[in-house]
Coordinates of C-alpha atoms in Angstrom, one line a residue:
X1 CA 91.5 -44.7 86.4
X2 CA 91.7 -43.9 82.8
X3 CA 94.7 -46.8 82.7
X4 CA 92.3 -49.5 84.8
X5 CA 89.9 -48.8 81.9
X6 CA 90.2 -51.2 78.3
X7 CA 89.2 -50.1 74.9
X8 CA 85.2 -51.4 75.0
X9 CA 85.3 -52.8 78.3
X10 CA 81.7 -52.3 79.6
X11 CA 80.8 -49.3 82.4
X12 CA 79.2 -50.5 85.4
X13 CA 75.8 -48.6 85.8
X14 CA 76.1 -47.0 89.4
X15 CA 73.1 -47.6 91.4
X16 CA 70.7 -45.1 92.3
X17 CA 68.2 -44.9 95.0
X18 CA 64.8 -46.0 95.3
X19 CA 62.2 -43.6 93.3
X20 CA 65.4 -41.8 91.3
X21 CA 65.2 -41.7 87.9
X22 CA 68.2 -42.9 85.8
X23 CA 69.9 -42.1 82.5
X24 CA 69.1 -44.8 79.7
X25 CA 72.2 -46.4 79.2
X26 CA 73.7 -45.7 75.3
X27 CA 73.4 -49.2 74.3
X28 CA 69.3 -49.8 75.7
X29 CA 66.8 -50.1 73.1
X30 CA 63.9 -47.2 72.9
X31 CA 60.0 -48.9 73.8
X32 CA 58.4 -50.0 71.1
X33 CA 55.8 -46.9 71.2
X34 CA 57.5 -44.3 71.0
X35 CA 58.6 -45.1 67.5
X36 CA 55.1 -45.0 66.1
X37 CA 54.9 -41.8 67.6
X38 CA 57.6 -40.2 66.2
X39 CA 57.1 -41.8 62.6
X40 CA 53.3 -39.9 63.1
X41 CA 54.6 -36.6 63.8
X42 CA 56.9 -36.3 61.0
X43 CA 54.1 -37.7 58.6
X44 CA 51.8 -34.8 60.1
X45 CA 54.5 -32.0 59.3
X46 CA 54.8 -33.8 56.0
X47 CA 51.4 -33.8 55.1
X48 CA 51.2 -30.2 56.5
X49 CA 53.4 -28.9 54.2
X50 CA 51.9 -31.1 51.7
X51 CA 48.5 -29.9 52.4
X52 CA 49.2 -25.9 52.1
X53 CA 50.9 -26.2 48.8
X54 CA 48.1 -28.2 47.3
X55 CA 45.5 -25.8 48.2
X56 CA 47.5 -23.0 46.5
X57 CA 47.5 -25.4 43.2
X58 CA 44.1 -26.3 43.1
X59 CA 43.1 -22.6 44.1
X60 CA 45.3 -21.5 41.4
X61 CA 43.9 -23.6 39.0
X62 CA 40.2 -22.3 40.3
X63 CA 41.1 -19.0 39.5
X64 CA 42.5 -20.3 36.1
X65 CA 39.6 -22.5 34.6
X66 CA 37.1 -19.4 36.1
X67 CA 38.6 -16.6 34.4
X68 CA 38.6 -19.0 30.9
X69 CA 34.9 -19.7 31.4
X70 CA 34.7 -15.6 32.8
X71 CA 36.4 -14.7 28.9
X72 CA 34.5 -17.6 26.8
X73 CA 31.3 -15.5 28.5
X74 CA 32.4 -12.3 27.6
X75 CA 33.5 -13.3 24.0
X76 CA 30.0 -14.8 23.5
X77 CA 28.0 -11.8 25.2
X78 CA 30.1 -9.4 22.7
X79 CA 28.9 -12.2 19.3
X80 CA 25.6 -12.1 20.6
X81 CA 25.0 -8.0 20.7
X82 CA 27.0 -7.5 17.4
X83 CA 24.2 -10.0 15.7
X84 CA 21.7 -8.1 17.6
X85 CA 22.9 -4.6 16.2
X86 CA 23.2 -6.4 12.6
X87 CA 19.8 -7.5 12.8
X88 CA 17.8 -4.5 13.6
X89 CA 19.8 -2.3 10.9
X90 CA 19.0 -5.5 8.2
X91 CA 17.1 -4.7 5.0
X92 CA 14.7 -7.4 6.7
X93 CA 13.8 -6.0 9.2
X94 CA 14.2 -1.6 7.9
X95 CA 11.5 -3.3 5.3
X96 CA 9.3 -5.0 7.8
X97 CA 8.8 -2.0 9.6
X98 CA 7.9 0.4 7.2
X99 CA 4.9 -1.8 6.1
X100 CA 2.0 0.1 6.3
X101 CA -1.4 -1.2 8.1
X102 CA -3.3 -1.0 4.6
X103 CA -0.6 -3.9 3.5
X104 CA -1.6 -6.0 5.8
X105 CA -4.1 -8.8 6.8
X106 CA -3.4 -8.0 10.5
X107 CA -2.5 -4.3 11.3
X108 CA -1.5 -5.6 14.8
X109 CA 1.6 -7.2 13.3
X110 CA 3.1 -4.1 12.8
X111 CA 2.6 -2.2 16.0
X112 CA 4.5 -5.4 17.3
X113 CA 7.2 -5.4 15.2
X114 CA 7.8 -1.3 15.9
X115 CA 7.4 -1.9 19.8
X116 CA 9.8 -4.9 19.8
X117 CA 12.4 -3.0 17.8
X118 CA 12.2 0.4 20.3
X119 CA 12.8 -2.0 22.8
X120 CA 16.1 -3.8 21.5
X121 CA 17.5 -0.4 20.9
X122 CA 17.6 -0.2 24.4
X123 CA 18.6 -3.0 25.5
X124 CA 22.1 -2.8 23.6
X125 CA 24.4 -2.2 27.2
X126 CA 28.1 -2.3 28.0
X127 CA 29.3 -5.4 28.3
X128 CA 31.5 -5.9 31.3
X129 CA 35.1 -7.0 31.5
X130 CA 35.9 -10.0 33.5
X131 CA 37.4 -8.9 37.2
X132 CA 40.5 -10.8 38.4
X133 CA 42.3 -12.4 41.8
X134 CA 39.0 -13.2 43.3
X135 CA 37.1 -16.3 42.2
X136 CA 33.5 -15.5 43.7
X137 CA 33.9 -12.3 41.6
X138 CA 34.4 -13.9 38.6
X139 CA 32.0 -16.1 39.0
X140 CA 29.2 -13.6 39.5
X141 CA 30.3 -11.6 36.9
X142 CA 30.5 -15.1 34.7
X143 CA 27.4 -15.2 35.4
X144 CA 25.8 -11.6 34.7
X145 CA 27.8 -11.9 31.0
X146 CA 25.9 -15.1 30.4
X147 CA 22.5 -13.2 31.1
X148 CA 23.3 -10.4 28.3
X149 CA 24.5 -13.0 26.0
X150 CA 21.1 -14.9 26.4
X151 CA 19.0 -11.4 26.5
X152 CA 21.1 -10.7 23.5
X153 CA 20.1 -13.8 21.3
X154 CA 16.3 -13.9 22.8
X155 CA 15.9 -10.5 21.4
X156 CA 17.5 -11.0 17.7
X157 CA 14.9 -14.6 17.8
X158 CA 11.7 -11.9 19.3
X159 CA 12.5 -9.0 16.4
X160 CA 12.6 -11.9 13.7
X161 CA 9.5 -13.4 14.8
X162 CA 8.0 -10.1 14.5
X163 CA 9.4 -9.4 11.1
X164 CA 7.8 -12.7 9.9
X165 CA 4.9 -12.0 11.3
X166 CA 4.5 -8.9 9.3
X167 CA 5.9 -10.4 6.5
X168 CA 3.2 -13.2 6.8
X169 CA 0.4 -10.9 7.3
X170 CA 1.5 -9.2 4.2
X171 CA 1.4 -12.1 1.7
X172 CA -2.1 -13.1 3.4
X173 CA -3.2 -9.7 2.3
X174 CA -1.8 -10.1 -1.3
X175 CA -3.0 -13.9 -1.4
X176 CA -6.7 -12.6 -0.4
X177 CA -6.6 -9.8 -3.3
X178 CA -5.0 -11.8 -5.5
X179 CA -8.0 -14.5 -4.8
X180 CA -10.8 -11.8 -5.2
X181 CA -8.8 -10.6 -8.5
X182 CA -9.4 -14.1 -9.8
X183 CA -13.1 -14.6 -8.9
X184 CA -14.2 -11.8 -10.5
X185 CA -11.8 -11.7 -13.3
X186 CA -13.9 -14.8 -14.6
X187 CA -15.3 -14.2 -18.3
X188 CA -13.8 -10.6 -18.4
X189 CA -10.1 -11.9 -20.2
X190 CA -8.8 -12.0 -23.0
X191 CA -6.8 -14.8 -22.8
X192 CA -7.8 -17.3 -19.6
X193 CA -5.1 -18.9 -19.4
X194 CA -3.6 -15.9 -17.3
X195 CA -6.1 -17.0 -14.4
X196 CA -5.0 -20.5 -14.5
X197 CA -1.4 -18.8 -13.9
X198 CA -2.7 -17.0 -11.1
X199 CA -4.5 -19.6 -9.3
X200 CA -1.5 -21.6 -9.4
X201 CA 0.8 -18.9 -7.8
X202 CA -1.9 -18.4 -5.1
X203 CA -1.7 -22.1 -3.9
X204 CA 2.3 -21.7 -4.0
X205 CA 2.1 -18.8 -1.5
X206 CA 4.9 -16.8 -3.8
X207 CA 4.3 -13.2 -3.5
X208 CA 6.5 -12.5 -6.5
X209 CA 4.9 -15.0 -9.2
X210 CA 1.3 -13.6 -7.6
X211 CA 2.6 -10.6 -8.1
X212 CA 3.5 -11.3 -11.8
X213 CA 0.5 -13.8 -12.7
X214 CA -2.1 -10.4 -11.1
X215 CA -0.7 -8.1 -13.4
X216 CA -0.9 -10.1 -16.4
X217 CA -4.6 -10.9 -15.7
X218 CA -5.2 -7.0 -15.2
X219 CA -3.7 -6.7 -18.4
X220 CA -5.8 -9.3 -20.1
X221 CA -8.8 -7.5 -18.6
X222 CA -7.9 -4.3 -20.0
X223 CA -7.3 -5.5 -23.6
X224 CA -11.0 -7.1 -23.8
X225 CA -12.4 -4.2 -22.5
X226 CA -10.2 -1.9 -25.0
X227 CA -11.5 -4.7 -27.6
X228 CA -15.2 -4.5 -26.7
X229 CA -15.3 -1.0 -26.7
X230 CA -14.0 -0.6 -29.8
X231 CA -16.3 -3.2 -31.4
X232 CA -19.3 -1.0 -29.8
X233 CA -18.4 2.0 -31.3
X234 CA -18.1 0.4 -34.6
X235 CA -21.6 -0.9 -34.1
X236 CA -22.5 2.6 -33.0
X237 CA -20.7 4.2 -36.1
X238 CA -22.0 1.8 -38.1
X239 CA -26.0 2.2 -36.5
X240 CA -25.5 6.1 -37.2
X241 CA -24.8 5.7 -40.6
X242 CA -27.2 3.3 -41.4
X243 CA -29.9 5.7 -40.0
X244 CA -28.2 8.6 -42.3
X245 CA -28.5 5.9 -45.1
X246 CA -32.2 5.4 -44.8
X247 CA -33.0 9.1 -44.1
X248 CA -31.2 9.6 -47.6
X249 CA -34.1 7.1 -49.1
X250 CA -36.8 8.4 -47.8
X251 CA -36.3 11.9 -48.7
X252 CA -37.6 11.1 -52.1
X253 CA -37.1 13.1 -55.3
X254 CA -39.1 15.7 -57.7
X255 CA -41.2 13.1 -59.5
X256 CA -41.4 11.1 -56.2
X257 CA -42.8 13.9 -54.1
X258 CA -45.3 15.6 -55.6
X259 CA -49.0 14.1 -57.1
X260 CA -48.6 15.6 -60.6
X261 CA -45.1 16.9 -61.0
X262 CA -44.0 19.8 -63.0
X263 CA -45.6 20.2 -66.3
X264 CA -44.5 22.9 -67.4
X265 CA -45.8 27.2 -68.7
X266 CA -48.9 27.1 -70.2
X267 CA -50.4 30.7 -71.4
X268 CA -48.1 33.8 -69.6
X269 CA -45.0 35.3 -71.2
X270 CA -44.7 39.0 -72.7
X271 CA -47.9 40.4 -74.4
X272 CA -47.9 43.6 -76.3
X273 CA -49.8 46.3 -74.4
X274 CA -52.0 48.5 -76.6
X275 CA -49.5 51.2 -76.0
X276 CA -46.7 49.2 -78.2
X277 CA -45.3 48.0 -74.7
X278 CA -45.0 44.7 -73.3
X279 CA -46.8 43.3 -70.1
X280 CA -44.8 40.2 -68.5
X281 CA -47.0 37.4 -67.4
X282 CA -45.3 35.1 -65.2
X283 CA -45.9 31.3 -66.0
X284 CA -47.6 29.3 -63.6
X285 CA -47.4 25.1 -63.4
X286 CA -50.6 23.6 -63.8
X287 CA -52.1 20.6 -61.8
X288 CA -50.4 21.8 -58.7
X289 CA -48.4 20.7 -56.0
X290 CA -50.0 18.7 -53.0
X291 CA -46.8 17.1 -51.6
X292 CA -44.3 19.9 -52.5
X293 CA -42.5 20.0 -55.5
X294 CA -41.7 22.6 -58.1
X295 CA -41.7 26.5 -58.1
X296 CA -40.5 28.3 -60.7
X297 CA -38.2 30.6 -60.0
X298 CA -39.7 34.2 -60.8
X299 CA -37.8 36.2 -64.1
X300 CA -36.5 39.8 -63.7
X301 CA -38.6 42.0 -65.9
X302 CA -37.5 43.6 -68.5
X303 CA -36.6 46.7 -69.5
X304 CA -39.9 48.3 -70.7
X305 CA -39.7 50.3 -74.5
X306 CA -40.6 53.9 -74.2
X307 CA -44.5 54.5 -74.5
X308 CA -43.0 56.2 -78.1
X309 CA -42.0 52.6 -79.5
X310 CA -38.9 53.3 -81.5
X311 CA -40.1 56.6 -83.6
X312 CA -37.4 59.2 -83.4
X313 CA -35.0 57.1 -81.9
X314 CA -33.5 55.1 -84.8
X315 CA -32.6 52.4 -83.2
X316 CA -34.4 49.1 -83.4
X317 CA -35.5 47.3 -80.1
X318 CA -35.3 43.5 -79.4
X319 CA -38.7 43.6 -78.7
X320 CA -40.3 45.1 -81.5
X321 CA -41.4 42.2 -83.2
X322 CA -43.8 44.3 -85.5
X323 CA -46.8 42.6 -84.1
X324 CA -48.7 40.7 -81.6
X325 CA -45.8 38.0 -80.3
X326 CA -45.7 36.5 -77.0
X327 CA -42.4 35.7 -75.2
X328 CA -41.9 32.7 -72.5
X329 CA -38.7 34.3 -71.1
X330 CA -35.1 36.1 -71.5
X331 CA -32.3 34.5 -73.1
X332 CA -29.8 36.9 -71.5
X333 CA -30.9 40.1 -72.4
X334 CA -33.3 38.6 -75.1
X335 CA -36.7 37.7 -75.3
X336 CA -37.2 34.2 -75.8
X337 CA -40.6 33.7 -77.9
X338 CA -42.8 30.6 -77.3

């Protein structure tokens, strides 16, 4: 058989019977449809495999961008409560809340202020850490960081309002003393010129130059009053001794204050007793005094001679004139004749 046979001489198909099914000979061409339908189902296994290692890439890149956005959060969250914890242990805000109620226009200010600042204390939490592998998770926790960060800065903006607040009420209390200070420091300085100062810090609103400008018109104050006392009590000194002055003058003199004056002993003196003593007669001033004036001063008496007069004694007495003398008065231990 295999020698009745050519190189590429054709087989003869052997015939079948009715309702048999037969081999496709090698050289028949497929049906047009079934080439569409095997082109699909490779494209679907392509596109299969396509389709699963896209979804891991775009999942991996979920994960990726969420856990940046997760850290920015947490970065921002972690800012946020360091400027919080700044804030409340600033010299603003330590001096804002040790303002007392007297300092202010509005006492309410500073309950405010101390309430808000208890409150932040508090609210100074733990940030979380960003969890990983699961992108719902990160998300909600993306999410929870963002609502600290924001509670975070709302509270540092809440303490600063209060602190200006105080602050505010503070310079409406020193702009209100400050105005009274000028009203009724009106005609009581020194120098005016220091309440034109003030009254031009007070519409400025600057506590400090207020500050400045209220002392110097306190000061001004306190030198015309030192300047007006002073200038009473020379007036007072000078009243007083005026007053002495006059009371001087009308004190008068000798001549001035009596109606007659002193004229003088007329009769009086030492007379010689018919014993050979002597009898003092004290002097007095004739026409009087009416007004006051002059009395004599009365003169010792003295020394009487023995009723004997100078027989037996030898010795010679100032006294024995040898006769009928008068005397007016004692020269030391002499009589003085008149």
């Amino acid at each position: 058989m295999e020698e009745n046979l050519e190189k590429n001489q054709p087989v003869e198909a052997v015939p079948l019977p009715d309702g048999v099914a037969g081999l496709t000979p090698p050289d028949r061409k497929r049906p047009k449809w079934l080439v569409p339908l095997i082109a699909g189902g490779t494209a679907v296994v392509v596109l299969a495999a396509v389709g699963t290692g896209g979804y891991l890439y775009w999942n991996h890149n979920q994960l990726t961008a969420a856990s940046e956005e997760c850290a920015t959060s947490y970065d921002k969250a972690v800012k946020a409560q360091k400027k919080l914890t700044e804030y409340l242990e600033s010299d603003a805000v330590k001096t804002a809340i040790t303002v007392k109620d007297s300092e202010v226009k509005d006492a309410k200010t500073v309950a405010v202020l101390t309430s808000t600042v208890k409150t932040a204390e508090k609210t100074k939490t733990t940030i979380p850490e960003c969890p990983s592998g699961n992108l719902t998770d990160i998300r909600a926790m993306t999410k929870e960081i963002d609502g600290l960060a924001t509670a975070y800065s709302r509270t540092v903006s809440e303490v600063a309002d209060r602190a200006d607040a105080v602050n505010g009420s503070k310079l409406d209390k020193i702009v209100a003393d400050a105005t009274k200070i000028l009203n009724d420091s009106k005609g009581r300085v020194e120098d005016d010129k220091t309440r034109t100062v003030l009254e031009h810090a007070i519409k400025s609103r600057d506590g400090k130059a207020i500050s400045d400008a209220v002392k110097a018109v306190n000061d001004s104050i306190k030198a015309k009053s030192d300047a007006d006392a002073k200038a009473e009590a020379e007036k007072e000194g000078q009243a007083a001794e005026n007053t002495v002055q006059a009371q001087a003058d009308n004190s008068g003199s000798y001549m001035g204050g009596t109606t007659g004056g002193y004229t003088g002993y007329t009769g009086g003196g030492y007379t010689q007793s018919q014993g050979g003593g002597y009898t003092y007669t004290p002097q007095q001033p004739t026409g009087g005094s009416t007004g006051g004036g002059y009395t004599p001063t009365p003169q010792p008496t003295p020394q009487q001679p023995s009723q004997g007069g100078n027989s037996g004694s030898g010795v010679s007495s100032p006294w024995d004139t040898g006769g009928d003398v008068s005397f007016c008065g004692v020269l030391g231990s002499d009589p003085v004749p008149c």
